[in-house]
């Protein structure tokens, strides 16, 4: 069997390794249009926060893929066209396949009016070259605007808070991390931002980013204007559209349409990770979820489906995990603000496990099965983190689970 994977992102790498595990004799080729495999953005933030050189180790070293897993790597090549069981490369060569996996990933590129590539206001933060570039720009800037107070924006704010730079963070919602936490869980983070004297512009959407004739950039927002040296666009990621997917069916947001088995509109062509919509288990909604869990789960499932379509994707529990201002933020599954989208009554409990650990659980009132958990903690135990994932993933009974949790903190 000839298996071709397009995309050297997390999902593409996971898929390559899983395919080798299942198909010992297959020829597996991984194609990435950049010169290197993807790097984890968290290395960038760790370097910024500690004023140290960023670890430029890729997700998996190329040597491990080629020598240990015997995967053929084609780096710096773009796939231009998809034919019937054949890929046409920019080099002019064609590559036949029996099965194709599209792991084309995502981009941080903003759709803000007036924001263009030549302004250099976005990076994907997934290659060491891009990470080095943004570090140099941050060093040279005194006033920095962070557009977006989601996971990426708060990571930048947390990493740069110790510097003497003037930071402005813009968010169209009225609070940070609004997609991942309920309103009663975010005041702690807001107080951290205030204590670091970060200029917060909540309920203020950035509408245009333009070059300023004398200093950096001019931001036009819904409430005014701001001149800064540097803009870090940290809006929600979206699927990276590539020419090779031109003739495949897509959703309205540009993600690739897939069936329950992660197969696209073309037979023997599959798509995974940030390239697709997945089902959010709590509500049954098909939506875009960018996460390591989503990348690894879909990579595992698609490898099982290459020989026979046997494994349906169960969907995502939409995990969120971040370390901001020396505090862990973890959210899984349904939020209270989403309870209106389910057909059954839910119950909510919020309490402190200790002086630095706040937890909120959401569960089905009748069956008492856990639907969602939110936690904010300092010095979080790894055991507790795994317990949270298991609880939502397996829909455990809340009473029994809380008893086990209390034992850990006794």
Coordinates of C-alpha atoms in Angstrom, one line a residue:
X1 CA 0.0 0.0 0.0
X2 CA 1.2 3.5 -0.9
X3 CA 0.1 6.1 1.7
X4 CA 0.7 9.8 1.2
X5 CA 0.2 12.4 3.9
X6 CA 0.1 16.1 3.0
X7 CA 1.1 18.3 6.0
X8 CA 4.0 18.1 8.5
X9 CA 1.8 19.5 11.3
X10 CA 1.0 17.6 14.5
X11 CA -1.9 15.6 13.0
X12 CA 0.2 14.7 9.9
X13 CA 3.1 13.5 12.0
X14 CA 0.8 11.5 14.3
X15 CA -1.0 10.0 11.3
X16 CA 2.4 8.9 9.7
X17 CA 3.5 7.2 12.9
X18 CA 0.1 5.5 13.4
X19 CA 0.0 4.3 9.8
X20 CA 3.5 2.8 10.2
X21 CA 2.3 1.0 13.4
X22 CA -0.6 -0.6 11.5
X23 CA 0.9 -1.1 8.1
X24 CA 4.4 -2.5 8.5
X25 CA 5.0 -3.0 4.7
X26 CA 3.4 0.1 3.4
X27 CA 5.3 2.9 1.6
X28 CA 4.5 6.0 3.6
X29 CA 5.4 9.5 2.3
X30 CA 4.9 12.7 4.3
X31 CA 5.0 16.0 2.2
X32 CA 5.4 19.4 3.8
X33 CA 5.6 22.6 1.9
X34 CA 7.9 24.3 4.4
X35 CA 11.5 23.3 4.8
X36 CA 11.0 21.9 8.2
X37 CA 8.3 20.0 10.2
X38 CA 6.1 22.0 12.5
X39 CA 7.3 23.2 15.9
X40 CA 5.1 23.6 19.0
X41 CA 4.1 27.3 19.7
X42 CA 4.5 26.6 23.4
X43 CA 8.3 26.6 23.0
X44 CA 8.0 30.2 21.8
X45 CA 6.1 31.3 24.9
X46 CA 8.4 29.5 27.3
X47 CA 11.4 31.3 25.7
X48 CA 9.7 34.7 25.9
X49 CA 8.6 34.2 29.5
X50 CA 12.1 33.2 30.7
X51 CA 14.2 35.4 28.4
X52 CA 16.0 32.4 27.0
X53 CA 16.7 30.9 23.6
X54 CA 13.6 29.2 22.2
X55 CA 13.8 25.4 21.9
X56 CA 13.7 24.8 18.1
X57 CA 13.1 21.0 18.4
X58 CA 10.2 20.0 16.0
X59 CA 7.3 18.0 17.3
X60 CA 9.1 14.9 16.2
X61 CA 12.7 15.0 14.9
X62 CA 13.0 14.2 11.2
X63 CA 15.6 11.6 11.9
X64 CA 13.2 9.6 14.0
X65 CA 10.6 9.6 11.3
X66 CA 13.0 8.5 8.6
X67 CA 15.2 6.0 10.5
X68 CA 12.9 4.6 13.2
X69 CA 9.6 4.7 11.4
X70 CA 10.9 4.5 7.8
X71 CA 8.8 7.3 6.5
X72 CA 9.9 9.2 3.4
X73 CA 10.0 12.9 4.0
X74 CA 9.5 15.4 1.1
X75 CA 10.1 18.9 2.6
X76 CA 9.9 22.2 0.8
X77 CA 7.5 20.8 -1.8
X78 CA 4.0 22.0 -2.5
X79 CA 1.2 19.8 -3.8
X80 CA -0.5 21.6 -6.7
X81 CA -3.1 19.2 -7.9
X82 CA -5.0 16.2 -6.9
X83 CA -5.9 13.7 -9.6
X84 CA -7.4 10.2 -9.4
X85 CA -5.0 8.5 -7.0
X86 CA -2.1 10.8 -7.9
X87 CA -0.6 14.0 -6.5
X88 CA 1.2 16.5 -8.8
X89 CA 4.1 18.3 -7.0
X90 CA 5.6 21.7 -7.7
X91 CA 8.7 19.9 -8.9
X92 CA 6.7 18.7 -11.8
X93 CA 6.8 15.1 -10.6
X94 CA 3.7 13.1 -9.8
X95 CA 3.2 10.8 -6.8
X96 CA 0.7 7.9 -7.0
X97 CA -1.1 6.8 -3.9
X98 CA -3.6 4.2 -2.7
X99 CA -4.6 6.3 0.3
X100 CA -4.2 10.0 0.8
X101 CA -4.4 11.8 4.2
X102 CA -4.8 15.6 4.2
X103 CA -3.4 17.2 7.3
X104 CA -3.0 20.7 5.9
X105 CA -3.4 22.3 9.3
X106 CA -4.4 25.9 10.2
X107 CA -3.3 29.5 10.0
X108 CA -3.4 32.4 12.3
X109 CA -4.0 34.7 9.4
X110 CA -6.7 37.4 10.2
X111 CA -9.5 38.4 7.9
X112 CA -9.4 41.9 9.3
X113 CA -10.1 44.5 6.7
X114 CA -6.9 46.2 5.6
X115 CA -4.7 43.5 7.1
X116 CA -2.4 42.1 4.4
X117 CA 0.6 39.8 4.3
X118 CA 3.0 42.6 3.5
X119 CA 2.2 44.2 6.9
X120 CA 3.7 41.2 8.6
X121 CA 1.0 41.3 11.3
X122 CA 0.5 37.5 11.5
X123 CA 2.6 34.4 11.8
X124 CA 1.6 30.8 12.2
X125 CA 4.2 30.5 15.0
X126 CA 4.7 26.8 13.9
X127 CA 8.2 27.0 12.4
X128 CA 11.5 28.1 14.0
X129 CA 12.0 30.7 11.3
X130 CA 8.6 32.4 12.2
X131 CA 9.3 32.1 15.9
X132 CA 12.7 33.7 15.5
X133 CA 11.2 36.5 13.4
X134 CA 8.5 37.3 15.9
X135 CA 11.0 37.3 18.8
X136 CA 13.2 39.8 17.0
X137 CA 10.2 42.1 16.3
X138 CA 9.1 41.9 19.9
X139 CA 12.6 42.8 21.1
X140 CA 12.6 45.9 18.8
X141 CA 9.1 47.1 19.9
X142 CA 8.2 49.2 22.9
X143 CA 4.4 49.3 22.4
X144 CA 2.7 46.1 21.3
X145 CA -1.0 45.4 20.5
X146 CA -2.2 41.8 20.9
X147 CA -5.4 41.2 18.9
X148 CA -7.4 38.6 20.6
X149 CA -7.7 37.5 24.2
X150 CA -8.1 33.8 23.5
X151 CA -5.5 31.1 24.2
X152 CA -2.8 32.6 22.0
X153 CA -3.4 36.2 23.0
X154 CA -3.4 35.4 26.7
X155 CA -0.2 33.3 26.2
X156 CA 1.5 36.4 24.7
X157 CA 0.3 38.6 27.4
X158 CA 1.5 36.2 30.1
X159 CA 4.9 35.7 28.5
X160 CA 5.5 39.4 28.0
X161 CA 4.1 40.8 31.3
X162 CA 7.5 40.8 33.0
X163 CA 9.0 43.1 30.4
X164 CA 8.9 46.9 30.4
X165 CA 6.9 46.9 27.2
X166 CA 3.6 48.7 26.9
X167 CA 1.0 46.0 26.2
X168 CA -2.5 46.5 24.8
X169 CA -4.8 43.5 24.4
X170 CA -8.0 43.8 22.2
X171 CA -10.9 41.4 22.4
X172 CA -14.4 41.7 20.9
X173 CA -15.9 39.8 23.8
X174 CA -16.4 41.3 27.2
X175 CA -13.8 39.1 28.9
X176 CA -10.8 36.8 28.2
X177 CA -11.0 33.2 27.2
X178 CA -14.7 33.6 26.6
X179 CA -14.9 30.5 24.3
X180 CA -13.5 28.2 26.9
X181 CA -14.8 29.4 30.3
X182 CA -18.0 30.7 31.8
X183 CA -18.2 34.3 33.0
X184 CA -17.9 33.3 36.7
X185 CA -14.5 31.6 36.0
X186 CA -12.6 34.4 34.2
X187 CA -12.4 37.3 36.8
X188 CA -9.3 35.7 38.2
X189 CA -7.5 36.0 34.9
X190 CA -8.8 39.6 34.5
X191 CA -7.2 40.5 37.9
X192 CA -3.9 39.0 36.8
X193 CA -4.0 41.2 33.7
X194 CA -4.8 44.2 35.8
X195 CA -2.1 43.5 38.3
X196 CA 0.5 43.4 35.4
X197 CA -0.8 46.8 34.2
X198 CA -1.7 45.4 30.8
X199 CA -4.1 47.7 28.9
X200 CA -7.3 45.8 28.4
X201 CA -9.7 46.7 25.6
X202 CA -12.6 44.3 26.0
X203 CA -15.7 44.6 23.9
X204 CA -13.5 46.5 21.5
X205 CA -13.0 44.8 18.1
X206 CA -10.0 45.6 15.9
X207 CA -11.5 46.4 12.5
X208 CA -8.5 47.5 10.4
X209 CA -4.7 47.4 10.8
X210 CA -2.8 49.9 8.6
X211 CA 0.8 51.0 8.4
X212 CA 1.5 54.2 10.2
X213 CA 3.7 56.7 8.4
X214 CA 5.9 57.4 11.4
X215 CA 5.5 54.5 13.9
X216 CA 4.6 50.9 13.2
X217 CA 0.9 50.4 12.8
X218 CA -2.4 52.1 13.2
X219 CA -5.3 50.1 14.6
X220 CA -8.8 51.2 13.9
X221 CA -11.1 49.6 16.5
X222 CA -14.9 49.8 17.2
X223 CA -14.1 52.3 19.9
X224 CA -11.2 54.3 18.6
X225 CA -7.6 54.2 17.3
X226 CA -4.3 53.1 18.6
X227 CA -0.7 53.6 17.3
X228 CA 1.7 50.8 18.2
X229 CA 5.2 49.5 17.2
X230 CA 4.0 45.9 16.7
X231 CA 0.8 44.0 16.2
X232 CA 0.5 40.3 17.2
X233 CA -2.6 38.9 15.6
X234 CA -3.8 36.1 18.0
X235 CA -7.3 35.6 16.6
X236 CA -8.9 32.1 16.3
X237 CA -7.1 29.8 13.9
X238 CA -8.8 28.7 10.7
X239 CA -8.2 26.0 8.2
X240 CA -5.3 26.6 5.8
X241 CA -6.6 26.3 2.3
X242 CA -4.3 24.8 -0.3
X243 CA -4.5 24.3 -4.0
X244 CA -4.5 20.6 -3.7
X245 CA -7.9 20.6 -2.0
X246 CA -9.5 22.8 -4.7
X247 CA -11.8 20.1 -6.1
X248 CA -12.9 18.6 -2.8
X249 CA -16.2 19.4 -1.1
X250 CA -15.8 22.1 1.6
X251 CA -17.8 23.6 4.4
X252 CA -18.7 27.2 4.4
X253 CA -15.7 28.2 6.4
X254 CA -13.2 26.5 4.0
X255 CA -12.7 23.3 6.1
X256 CA -12.9 20.0 4.2
X257 CA -16.1 18.1 4.3
X258 CA -15.6 14.6 5.7
X259 CA -18.0 11.7 6.6
X260 CA -18.2 9.9 9.9
X261 CA -15.1 7.9 8.8
X262 CA -13.1 11.1 8.0
X263 CA -13.2 10.4 4.2
X264 CA -13.6 13.4 2.0
X265 CA -15.8 13.7 -1.1
X266 CA -13.2 11.7 -3.1
X267 CA -12.8 8.0 -2.4
X268 CA -9.5 7.0 -0.6
X269 CA -8.8 10.6 0.3
X270 CA -9.1 11.4 4.0
X271 CA -8.7 14.6 6.1
X272 CA -7.9 15.2 9.8
X273 CA -6.9 17.7 12.4
X274 CA -7.4 21.4 11.8
X275 CA -8.4 20.8 8.2
X276 CA -11.9 19.6 9.1
X277 CA -15.0 20.0 11.2
X278 CA -15.6 17.5 14.0
X279 CA -18.6 16.8 16.3
X280 CA -18.6 18.4 19.7
X281 CA -19.9 15.6 21.8
X282 CA -21.7 17.7 24.4
X283 CA -24.1 19.2 21.9
X284 CA -23.8 17.1 18.8
X285 CA -22.8 20.2 16.8
X286 CA -20.4 20.0 13.9
X287 CA -17.8 22.7 14.5
X288 CA -14.2 23.7 14.2
X289 CA -12.0 22.6 17.1
X290 CA -8.3 23.2 17.0
X291 CA -6.5 21.2 19.6
X292 CA -3.8 18.5 20.2
X293 CA -6.5 16.1 21.3
X294 CA -8.4 16.6 18.0
X295 CA -5.2 16.2 16.0
X296 CA -4.2 12.9 17.7
X297 CA -7.7 11.4 17.8
X298 CA -8.4 11.9 14.2
X299 CA -5.0 10.7 13.2
X300 CA -5.5 7.5 15.1
X301 CA -9.0 7.0 13.6
X302 CA -8.0 7.6 10.0
X303 CA -5.2 5.1 10.2
X304 CA -7.8 2.5 11.3
X305 CA -10.0 3.3 8.4
X306 CA -7.5 3.1 5.6
X307 CA -7.9 -0.7 5.0
X308 CA -11.6 -0.8 5.8
X309 CA -14.1 1.9 7.0
X310 CA -14.7 0.5 10.4
X311 CA -14.2 3.3 13.0
X312 CA -16.4 6.3 13.2
X313 CA -15.1 9.5 14.8
X314 CA -16.8 9.8 18.3
X315 CA -16.2 13.5 18.3
X316 CA -14.3 15.9 20.6
X317 CA -14.7 16.8 24.2
X318 CA -13.1 20.2 23.2
X319 CA -10.2 20.3 25.7
X320 CA -8.5 23.6 26.6
X321 CA -5.4 23.8 28.6
X322 CA -3.1 26.8 29.3
X323 CA -0.5 28.0 31.7
X324 CA -0.9 31.7 32.3
X325 CA 0.7 33.8 35.1
X326 CA 1.9 30.6 36.8
X327 CA -1.7 29.3 36.9
X328 CA -3.3 26.4 35.1
X329 CA -6.5 26.9 33.2
X330 CA -8.3 23.7 32.1
X331 CA -11.7 23.3 30.5
X332 CA -13.4 20.2 29.0
X333 CA -16.8 19.6 27.5
X334 CA -19.9 21.6 28.0
X335 CA -20.0 25.1 29.5
X336 CA -22.9 26.5 31.5
X337 CA -23.4 29.1 28.8
X338 CA -24.0 26.3 26.3
X339 CA -26.6 24.5 28.3
X340 CA -29.4 26.0 26.3
X341 CA -28.2 23.9 23.3
X342 CA -28.9 20.5 25.0
X343 CA -32.4 18.9 25.3
X344 CA -32.0 17.8 28.9
X345 CA -31.7 19.7 32.2
X346 CA -28.3 20.2 33.6
X347 CA -27.0 21.0 37.1
X348 CA -23.9 23.0 38.1
X349 CA -21.6 23.0 41.1
X350 CA -18.7 25.3 41.8
X351 CA -16.4 25.1 44.8
X352 CA -12.8 25.3 46.0
X353 CA -10.7 22.2 46.3
X354 CA -8.1 24.1 48.3
X355 CA -7.0 27.8 48.7
X356 CA -5.7 28.0 45.1
X357 CA -7.9 25.6 43.2
X358 CA -11.3 26.5 41.9
X359 CA -13.4 24.0 40.1
X360 CA -16.8 24.0 38.3
X361 CA -18.7 20.8 37.2
X362 CA -21.6 20.6 34.8
X363 CA -23.6 17.4 34.7
X364 CA -26.9 15.9 33.5
X365 CA -29.4 16.3 36.3
X366 CA -31.2 13.0 35.7
X367 CA -28.4 10.6 35.0
X368 CA -25.8 12.7 37.0
X369 CA -23.2 12.0 34.2
X370 CA -20.5 14.6 33.9
X371 CA -20.7 16.8 30.8
X372 CA -18.1 19.5 31.5
X373 CA -15.4 20.6 33.9
X374 CA -13.6 23.9 34.3
X375 CA -10.7 24.3 36.7
X376 CA -8.3 27.1 37.6
X377 CA -5.4 26.1 39.9
X378 CA -1.9 26.8 41.0
X379 CA 0.3 23.7 41.4
X380 CA -2.1 21.4 39.8
X381 CA -1.4 17.7 40.2
X382 CA -1.0 15.6 37.1
X383 CA -3.2 13.0 38.6
X384 CA -6.1 15.5 38.8
X385 CA -5.6 16.6 35.2
X386 CA -6.0 13.0 34.0
X387 CA -9.0 12.5 36.3
X388 CA -10.7 15.4 34.6
X389 CA -10.0 14.1 31.1
X390 CA -11.3 10.7 32.0
X391 CA -14.4 12.1 33.7
X392 CA -15.6 14.0 30.7
X393 CA -14.4 11.5 28.1
X394 CA -16.2 8.6 29.8
X395 CA -19.2 10.7 31.2
X396 CA -18.6 9.4 34.7
X397 CA -21.1 9.8 37.5
X398 CA -20.4 13.1 39.3
X399 CA -20.9 12.0 42.9
X400 CA -18.5 9.1 42.6
X401 CA -16.0 11.2 40.7
X402 CA -16.0 14.0 43.3
X403 CA -15.5 11.5 46.1
X404 CA -12.3 10.3 44.3
X405 CA -11.2 13.8 43.7
X406 CA -11.6 14.8 47.4
X407 CA -9.4 11.8 48.3
X408 CA -6.6 13.3 46.3
X409 CA -6.8 16.6 48.2
X410 CA -7.1 15.1 51.7

